[in-house]
Coordinates of C-alpha atoms in Angstrom, one line a residue:
X2 CA 31.8 -17.8 72.1
X3 CA 28.6 -19.9 71.3
X4 CA 26.6 -17.2 70.7
X5 CA 29.1 -15.6 68.6
X6 CA 29.2 -18.6 66.4
X7 CA 25.8 -19.2 66.3
X8 CA 25.7 -15.4 64.7
X9 CA 28.1 -16.3 62.1
X10 CA 26.3 -19.5 61.2
X11 CA 23.2 -17.3 60.7
X12 CA 24.6 -14.6 58.9
X13 CA 26.1 -17.2 56.3
X14 CA 22.7 -19.0 56.2
X15 CA 21.0 -15.7 55.4
X16 CA 23.7 -14.4 52.5
X17 CA 23.9 -18.1 50.9
X18 CA 20.1 -18.2 50.7
X19 CA 19.9 -14.9 49.1
X20 CA 23.0 -15.4 46.6
X21 CA 21.4 -15.4 43.1
X22 CA 24.3 -16.8 41.6
X23 CA 23.8 -20.4 43.2
X24 CA 21.1 -22.8 42.6
X25 CA 20.3 -26.3 43.9
X26 CA 19.5 -29.5 42.1
X27 CA 18.9 -33.0 43.6
X28 CA 21.3 -35.4 42.5
X29 CA 20.0 -38.4 44.9
X30 CA 17.6 -38.4 47.9
X31 CA 20.4 -37.7 50.2
X32 CA 22.8 -35.5 47.8
X33 CA 22.4 -31.8 46.5
X34 CA 25.0 -30.3 44.3
X35 CA 25.4 -26.7 43.8
X36 CA 25.6 -25.4 40.3
X37 CA 26.4 -21.7 39.4
X38 CA 23.0 -20.3 37.7
X39 CA 25.4 -18.8 35.3
X40 CA 27.4 -22.2 34.0
X41 CA 26.7 -21.9 30.1
X42 CA 27.9 -25.6 29.7
X43 CA 25.1 -27.1 31.9
X44 CA 22.4 -24.4 30.5
X45 CA 23.5 -25.8 26.9
X46 CA 23.3 -29.5 27.8
X47 CA 19.9 -28.8 29.2
X48 CA 18.8 -26.9 26.2
X49 CA 20.2 -29.6 23.8
X50 CA 18.2 -32.4 25.6
X51 CA 15.3 -30.3 25.7
X52 CA 15.4 -29.7 22.1
X53 CA 16.0 -33.6 21.3
X54 CA 12.9 -34.5 23.3
X55 CA 10.6 -32.0 21.3
X56 CA 11.3 -33.4 18.2
X57 CA 10.1 -37.1 18.6
X58 CA 6.8 -36.7 19.9
X59 CA 4.2 -39.1 20.9
X60 CA 1.4 -37.7 19.0
X61 CA 0.7 -38.5 15.4
X62 CA 2.3 -36.4 12.7
X63 CA 1.3 -36.6 9.1
X64 CA 4.2 -37.0 6.9
X65 CA 5.1 -37.5 3.1
X66 CA 8.5 -38.7 3.0
X67 CA 10.1 -41.6 0.6
X68 CA 12.5 -43.9 2.4
X69 CA 13.8 -47.3 2.3
X70 CA 14.5 -50.2 4.7
X71 CA 17.8 -50.6 6.3
X72 CA 17.2 -53.5 8.5
X73 CA 19.7 -56.4 8.3
X74 CA 17.8 -58.9 10.4
X75 CA 17.5 -61.9 8.3
X76 CA 14.2 -62.5 9.6
X77 CA 12.8 -59.6 7.9
X78 CA 11.5 -56.1 9.2
X79 CA 8.2 -56.2 11.0
X80 CA 5.3 -54.1 10.2
X81 CA 2.8 -53.8 13.0
X82 CA -0.5 -53.0 13.4
X83 CA -0.2 -50.4 15.8
X84 CA 3.1 -48.0 17.0
X85 CA 4.4 -50.2 19.5
X86 CA 6.5 -53.2 20.1
X87 CA 3.8 -55.6 21.5
X88 CA 1.3 -54.7 18.6
X89 CA 0.6 -57.5 16.1
X90 CA 3.1 -58.1 13.2
X91 CA 0.7 -57.7 10.2
X92 CA 3.8 -58.3 7.5
X93 CA 7.6 -59.0 7.4
X94 CA 9.5 -57.0 4.9
X95 CA 12.5 -59.0 3.3
X96 CA 16.1 -57.7 4.1
X97 CA 17.8 -59.8 1.6
X98 CA 16.8 -57.8 -1.4
X99 CA 18.9 -54.8 -3.0
X100 CA 16.5 -52.5 -1.6
X101 CA 13.0 -52.1 -0.2
X102 CA 11.1 -48.7 -0.6
X103 CA 8.4 -47.3 1.6
X104 CA 6.2 -44.6 1.5
X105 CA 5.8 -42.9 4.9
X106 CA 2.5 -41.0 5.8
X107 CA 3.0 -40.3 9.7
X108 CA 5.3 -40.4 12.8
X109 CA 4.4 -41.3 16.1
X110 CA 6.9 -41.5 18.8
X111 CA 9.7 -43.8 17.4
X112 CA 7.4 -45.4 14.8
X113 CA 6.8 -44.7 11.5
X114 CA 3.6 -45.4 9.8
X115 CA 3.7 -46.7 6.2
X116 CA 0.9 -47.3 3.4
X117 CA 3.2 -49.2 0.7
X118 CA 6.4 -51.2 0.6
X119 CA 7.9 -52.1 -2.8
X120 CA 10.8 -54.3 -4.0
X121 CA 13.5 -52.8 -6.0
X122 CA 12.0 -55.0 -9.1
X123 CA 8.9 -53.0 -8.8
X124 CA 6.9 -55.8 -6.8
X125 CA 4.4 -54.7 -4.2
X126 CA 5.6 -56.4 -1.0
X127 CA 2.6 -54.1 1.5
X128 CA 0.0 -52.2 0.9
X129 CA -2.3 -50.7 3.6
X130 CA -1.9 -49.1 6.9
X131 CA 1.3 -50.3 9.1
X132 CA 3.9 -49.1 11.4
X133 CA 8.0 -49.8 11.5
X134 CA 10.5 -48.7 14.0
X135 CA 11.6 -45.2 12.5
X136 CA 15.7 -45.9 13.1
X137 CA 15.0 -49.2 10.9
X138 CA 14.5 -47.0 7.8
X139 CA 16.7 -44.6 6.1
X140 CA 17.1 -41.9 3.4
X141 CA 20.3 -40.7 1.6
X142 CA 21.3 -37.2 1.6
X143 CA 21.5 -35.0 -1.9
X144 CA 23.3 -32.2 -2.1
X145 CA 25.0 -33.1 -5.2
X146 CA 26.2 -29.8 -6.3
X147 CA 27.0 -28.0 -3.0
X148 CA 28.5 -31.6 -1.6
X149 CA 26.7 -31.2 1.3
X150 CA 23.2 -30.7 2.6
X151 CA 22.0 -28.2 5.7
X152 CA 20.6 -29.7 9.0
X153 CA 18.1 -27.6 10.5
X154 CA 17.1 -27.2 14.2
X155 CA 13.5 -27.1 13.3
X156 CA 11.3 -28.1 10.3
X157 CA 11.4 -24.9 8.2
X158 CA 14.6 -23.6 6.6
X159 CA 14.4 -20.4 8.6
X160 CA 15.6 -22.1 11.9
X161 CA 19.5 -22.5 12.8
X162 CA 21.5 -24.7 10.8
X163 CA 23.0 -27.4 13.1
X164 CA 25.4 -28.5 10.8
X165 CA 25.9 -30.1 7.6
X166 CA 25.7 -33.8 5.9
X167 CA 28.2 -34.6 3.0
X168 CA 26.1 -35.7 0.0
X169 CA 25.3 -39.2 -0.9
X170 CA 25.4 -40.3 2.5
X171 CA 22.8 -42.7 4.4
X172 CA 20.7 -41.0 7.5
X173 CA 18.4 -42.9 9.8
X174 CA 15.0 -41.8 10.4
X175 CA 13.8 -40.7 13.3
X176 CA 10.7 -38.8 13.0
X177 CA 8.9 -36.9 10.2
X178 CA 6.7 -33.6 9.8
X179 CA 5.1 -32.9 6.6
X180 CA 7.7 -33.6 3.9
X181 CA 10.6 -32.9 6.5
X182 CA 12.7 -35.8 7.8
X183 CA 14.3 -35.7 11.4
X184 CA 17.3 -37.9 11.0
X185 CA 20.7 -39.0 12.6
X186 CA 23.9 -39.0 11.2
X187 CA 27.0 -39.7 13.3
X188 CA 26.7 -37.4 16.4
X189 CA 24.3 -34.6 14.4
X190 CA 20.6 -34.9 14.7
X191 CA 18.3 -32.3 13.2
X192 CA 15.8 -31.9 10.1
X193 CA 16.6 -32.0 6.3
X194 CA 14.2 -30.9 4.0
X195 CA 12.4 -32.8 1.1
X196 CA 14.7 -31.4 -1.6
X197 CA 17.5 -32.7 0.3
X198 CA 16.3 -36.3 0.6
X199 CA 16.6 -39.3 -1.8
X200 CA 14.5 -42.6 -0.7
X201 CA 16.6 -44.6 -3.2
X202 CA 19.8 -46.1 -2.0
X203 CA 20.6 -47.7 -5.7
X204 CA 20.9 -44.4 -7.6
X205 CA 20.8 -40.4 -7.3
X206 CA 17.7 -38.8 -7.1
X207 CA 17.0 -36.2 -10.0

């Protein structure tokens, strides 16, 4: 009886190990969950997270994007000497004006490098090289005739369209590459082309 039970357990172990539809992933040190290898929902979630991680990279990328500040902190928006929150603050941009326009020259991680900031009256507020936390900067969508703009999976218009953002809507900046802006709007994140960006919250762009 004992030998028969051992034989069935051995067979079950062998066939379970050979089953190509089962993969195991560690949930904790003491817990293992079995997920079917053909589980499309799990695959989509994994691929989606991977895609998002690849868009905001730690290496420097040169950009040419025009944006404006969206920070509401009454103490002002910090411009830092390096792309990290412990770096020296070299300038505070006002947040109590109609608008502050910035010229973005690079992105690195969650930071944007700017070389100029200007008030809505044309006063130069900052000139040089400094870093601003990316999600405190925004741009507005164009797409005035189409009433929306496409959002792409990558920074080229041959990549997959993830969705559309209505025209004249403010979006948060997350990163940039060349003239493309990686933005967030509601639950949608993706790339919008230069032609679909308007770095002025006070008026439409030609």
